[in-house]
Amino acid sequence: MIYEVLKAGDPVLKKISAPVEKIDRRIRRLLDDMHATMLLYNGIGLAAPQIGKNIRAVVIELDEKRYDLINPKILKREGKVIDTEGCLSVPDLFGEVERSEKVEVEFLDRYGKHRKIWTEGLLARCVQHELDHLDGQLFIDIAQSVHRGEEK
Ligand code: ZN
């Protein structure tokens, strides 16, 4: 099913989300629905709070590779880079956000397998953006500047 994406101002987006306790068919169905919702709205990442569920689950799809991140946690960071970000929960606004250039993230995959990957570039930015959602933070809360449209 396709979910409605909550918009900035909704209190659900400001909450700290709870860890996923059990990885089963229900959570896999939710991840699939999040993925379908994300693709429909042309996003590259979506966090569960954005569809009204305060649990620590994220989907990302970049370069035709899909990532399902359950209970993700950043272990290491390297470098700093500023770039433009947008968000399905903040329509029409873009911002310049400083992020770590590379991050190592550990998580459980959709079958509960423990995984650890190094990410960089847009994937690293996306991971950091989505993990912020799990802690109730939007990019507009930390952006150096915010503007309408993708051009600065
Ligand atoms: Zn977002």
Short mmCIF file of N, CA and C in Angstrom, two decimals, residues 54-130:
data_model
loop_
_atom_site.label_atom_id
_atom_site.label_comp_id
_atom_site.label_asym_id
_atom_site.label_seq_id
_atom_site.Cartn_x
_atom_site.Cartn_y
_atom_site.Cartn_z
N ASN A 54 6.54 5.57 14.47
CA ASN A 54 7.75 5.95 15.20
C ASN A 54 8.60 4.73 15.56
N ILE A 55 9.10 4.08 14.52
CA ILE A 55 10.02 2.96 14.70
C ILE A 55 11.27 3.20 13.85
N ARG A 56 12.38 2.55 14.26
CA ARG A 56 13.67 2.83 13.61
C ARG A 56 13.87 1.95 12.37
N ALA A 57 13.20 2.35 11.29
CA ALA A 57 13.31 1.66 10.01
C ALA A 57 13.41 2.69 8.89
N VAL A 58 14.30 2.40 7.93
CA VAL A 58 14.59 3.33 6.84
C VAL A 58 14.72 2.53 5.54
N VAL A 59 14.23 3.09 4.44
CA VAL A 59 14.56 2.53 3.13
C VAL A 59 15.25 3.60 2.29
N ILE A 60 16.21 3.15 1.50
CA ILE A 60 16.95 4.03 0.61
C ILE A 60 17.08 3.30 -0.73
N GLU A 61 16.96 4.02 -1.83
CA GLU A 61 17.32 3.41 -3.11
C GLU A 61 18.13 4.39 -3.93
N LEU A 62 19.34 3.98 -4.27
CA LEU A 62 20.26 4.81 -5.03
C LEU A 62 20.97 3.94 -6.05
N ASP A 63 21.09 4.44 -7.27
CA ASP A 63 21.75 3.69 -8.35
C ASP A 63 21.18 2.28 -8.46
N GLU A 64 19.85 2.20 -8.36
CA GLU A 64 19.13 0.92 -8.49
C GLU A 64 19.51 -0.11 -7.43
N LYS A 65 20.12 0.37 -6.34
CA LYS A 65 20.43 -0.54 -5.24
C LYS A 65 19.58 -0.12 -4.04
N ARG A 66 18.90 -1.10 -3.48
CA ARG A 66 18.00 -0.81 -2.37
C ARG A 66 18.63 -1.21 -1.05
N TYR A 67 18.43 -0.35 -0.07
CA TYR A 67 18.92 -0.61 1.29
C TYR A 67 17.74 -0.57 2.24
N ASP A 68 17.56 -1.61 3.03
CA ASP A 68 16.58 -1.62 4.11
C ASP A 68 17.38 -1.59 5.40
N LEU A 69 17.23 -0.53 6.17
CA LEU A 69 18.02 -0.37 7.39
C LEU A 69 17.10 -0.43 8.60
N ILE A 70 17.30 -1.44 9.43
CA ILE A 70 16.53 -1.56 10.67
C ILE A 70 17.47 -1.29 11.84
N ASN A 71 17.01 -0.47 12.76
CA ASN A 71 17.80 -0.07 13.94
C ASN A 71 19.21 0.39 13.54
N PRO A 72 19.33 1.27 12.54
CA PRO A 72 20.65 1.68 12.08
C PRO A 72 21.36 2.58 13.08
N LYS A 73 22.68 2.50 13.04
CA LYS A 73 23.49 3.30 13.97
C LYS A 73 24.79 3.67 13.27
N ILE A 74 25.18 4.93 13.35
CA ILE A 74 26.45 5.35 12.74
C ILE A 74 27.58 5.05 13.71
N LEU A 75 28.59 4.32 13.22
CA LEU A 75 29.72 3.92 14.07
C LEU A 75 30.90 4.86 13.93
N LYS A 76 31.17 5.28 12.69
CA LYS A 76 32.33 6.14 12.43
C LYS A 76 31.99 7.18 11.38
N ARG A 77 32.67 8.32 11.48
CA ARG A 77 32.47 9.40 10.52
C ARG A 77 33.81 9.89 10.02
N GLU A 78 33.85 10.35 8.78
CA GLU A 78 35.08 10.93 8.22
C GLU A 78 34.73 12.12 7.34
N GLY A 79 35.47 13.21 7.50
CA GLY A 79 35.34 14.37 6.62
C GLY A 79 34.05 15.14 6.81
N LYS A 80 34.01 16.30 6.17
CA LYS A 80 32.81 17.15 6.22
C LYS A 80 32.54 17.65 4.82
N VAL A 81 31.27 17.74 4.45
CA VAL A 81 30.92 18.28 3.13
C VAL A 81 29.55 18.95 3.22
N ILE A 82 29.44 20.08 2.52
CA ILE A 82 28.16 20.81 2.48
C ILE A 82 27.53 20.61 1.11
N ASP A 83 26.25 20.26 1.11
CA ASP A 83 25.55 20.09 -0.17
C ASP A 83 24.05 20.35 0.03
N THR A 84 23.33 20.38 -1.08
CA THR A 84 21.90 20.70 -1.07
C THR A 84 21.08 19.45 -0.75
N GLU A 85 20.08 19.63 0.12
CA GLU A 85 19.17 18.53 0.47
C GLU A 85 17.72 18.96 0.35
N GLY A 86 16.89 17.98 0.08
CA GLY A 86 15.44 18.17 0.14
C GLY A 86 14.85 17.01 0.91
N CYS A 87 13.52 17.02 1.07
CA CYS A 87 12.89 15.98 1.88
C CYS A 87 11.42 15.89 1.48
N LEU A 88 10.90 14.67 1.37
CA LEU A 88 9.49 14.50 1.01
C LEU A 88 8.55 15.11 2.06
N SER A 89 9.05 15.29 3.28
CA SER A 89 8.23 15.90 4.34
C SER A 89 8.32 17.43 4.35
N VAL A 90 9.20 17.96 3.50
CA VAL A 90 9.38 19.42 3.44
C VAL A 90 9.30 19.85 1.97
N PRO A 91 8.09 19.78 1.39
CA PRO A 91 7.97 20.01 -0.04
C PRO A 91 8.41 21.42 -0.44
N ASP A 92 9.05 21.51 -1.58
CA ASP A 92 9.44 22.79 -2.22
C ASP A 92 10.61 23.51 -1.55
N LEU A 93 11.09 23.01 -0.43
CA LEU A 93 12.22 23.69 0.21
C LEU A 93 13.48 22.84 0.08
N PHE A 94 14.59 23.52 -0.09
CA PHE A 94 15.89 22.87 -0.15
C PHE A 94 16.82 23.62 0.79
N GLY A 95 17.85 22.95 1.24
CA GLY A 95 18.77 23.62 2.16
C GLY A 95 20.18 23.13 1.99
N GLU A 96 21.12 23.97 2.42
CA GLU A 96 22.53 23.60 2.41
C GLU A 96 22.85 23.01 3.78
N VAL A 97 23.27 21.75 3.78
CA VAL A 97 23.47 21.03 5.04
C VAL A 97 24.86 20.43 5.10
N GLU A 98 25.55 20.67 6.21
CA GLU A 98 26.86 20.05 6.41
C GLU A 98 26.66 18.64 6.96
N ARG A 99 27.31 17.68 6.31
CA ARG A 99 27.25 16.28 6.74
C ARG A 99 28.66 15.70 6.74
N SER A 100 28.81 14.56 7.39
CA SER A 100 30.06 13.81 7.26
C SER A 100 30.16 13.28 5.83
N GLU A 101 31.39 13.27 5.32
CA GLU A 101 31.61 12.84 3.94
C GLU A 101 31.43 11.32 3.81
N LYS A 102 31.94 10.60 4.80
CA LYS A 102 31.80 9.14 4.82
C LYS A 102 31.30 8.72 6.19
N VAL A 103 30.42 7.74 6.21
CA VAL A 103 29.99 7.19 7.50
C VAL A 103 29.95 5.67 7.42
N GLU A 104 30.31 5.06 8.55
CA GLU A 104 30.14 3.62 8.67
C GLU A 104 28.86 3.40 9.47
N VAL A 105 27.96 2.60 8.89
CA VAL A 105 26.67 2.38 9.55
C VAL A 105 26.45 0.89 9.78
N GLU A 106 25.98 0.56 10.97
CA GLU A 106 25.59 -0.83 11.23
C GLU A 106 24.07 -0.88 11.36
N PHE A 107 23.50 -2.01 10.96
CA PHE A 107 22.04 -2.14 10.97
C PHE A 107 21.68 -3.61 10.84
N LEU A 108 20.39 -3.88 10.99
CA LEU A 108 19.86 -5.20 10.69
C LEU A 108 19.16 -5.11 9.34
N ASP A 109 19.35 -6.11 8.50
CA ASP A 109 18.66 -6.09 7.22
C ASP A 109 17.24 -6.66 7.38
N ARG A 110 16.52 -6.80 6.27
CA ARG A 110 15.10 -7.18 6.36
C ARG A 110 14.89 -8.60 6.88
N TYR A 111 15.97 -9.37 7.00
CA TYR A 111 15.86 -10.72 7.57
C TYR A 111 16.51 -10.80 8.96
N GLY A 112 16.91 -9.63 9.47
CA GLY A 112 17.45 -9.60 10.82
C GLY A 112 18.94 -9.89 10.89
N LYS A 113 19.57 -9.93 9.71
CA LYS A 113 21.01 -10.19 9.67
C LYS A 113 21.76 -8.90 10.00
N HIS A 114 22.77 -9.03 10.87
CA HIS A 114 23.57 -7.89 11.27
C HIS A 114 24.54 -7.51 10.16
N ARG A 115 24.53 -6.22 9.78
CA ARG A 115 25.40 -5.79 8.68
C ARG A 115 26.08 -4.49 9.03
N LYS A 116 27.20 -4.26 8.36
CA LYS A 116 27.99 -3.05 8.60
C LYS A 116 28.55 -2.60 7.25
N ILE A 117 28.29 -1.35 6.85
CA ILE A 117 28.82 -0.88 5.57
C ILE A 117 29.39 0.53 5.70
N TRP A 118 30.42 0.82 4.89
CA TRP A 118 30.92 2.19 4.75
C TRP A 118 30.16 2.82 3.60
N THR A 119 29.71 4.05 3.79
CA THR A 119 29.01 4.77 2.72
C THR A 119 29.72 6.09 2.49
N GLU A 120 29.60 6.60 1.26
CA GLU A 120 30.15 7.92 0.97
C GLU A 120 29.28 8.58 -0.10
N GLY A 121 29.58 9.86 -0.37
CA GLY A 121 28.83 10.59 -1.40
C GLY A 121 27.36 10.73 -1.01
N LEU A 122 26.50 10.64 -2.03
CA LEU A 122 25.07 10.84 -1.81
C LEU A 122 24.48 9.79 -0.87
N LEU A 123 24.99 8.56 -0.93
CA LEU A 123 24.48 7.52 -0.04
C LEU A 123 24.76 7.86 1.43
N ALA A 124 25.97 8.36 1.70
CA ALA A 124 26.32 8.76 3.07
C ALA A 124 25.42 9.91 3.54
N ARG A 125 25.17 10.86 2.65
CA ARG A 125 24.29 11.99 2.99
C ARG A 125 22.88 11.49 3.27
N CYS A 126 22.41 10.60 2.44
CA CYS A 126 21.07 10.06 2.59
C CYS A 126 20.93 9.27 3.91
N VAL A 127 21.92 8.47 4.23
CA VAL A 127 21.91 7.71 5.49
C VAL A 127 21.79 8.68 6.67
N GLN A 128 22.59 9.73 6.66
CA GLN A 128 22.57 10.68 7.78
C GLN A 128 21.24 11.42 7.86
N HIS A 129 20.70 11.80 6.70
CA HIS A 129 19.41 12.49 6.65
C HIS A 129 18.30 11.60 7.21
N GLU A 130 18.27 10.34 6.76
CA GLU A 130 17.20 9.43 7.20
C GLU A 130 17.34 9.07 8.69
#
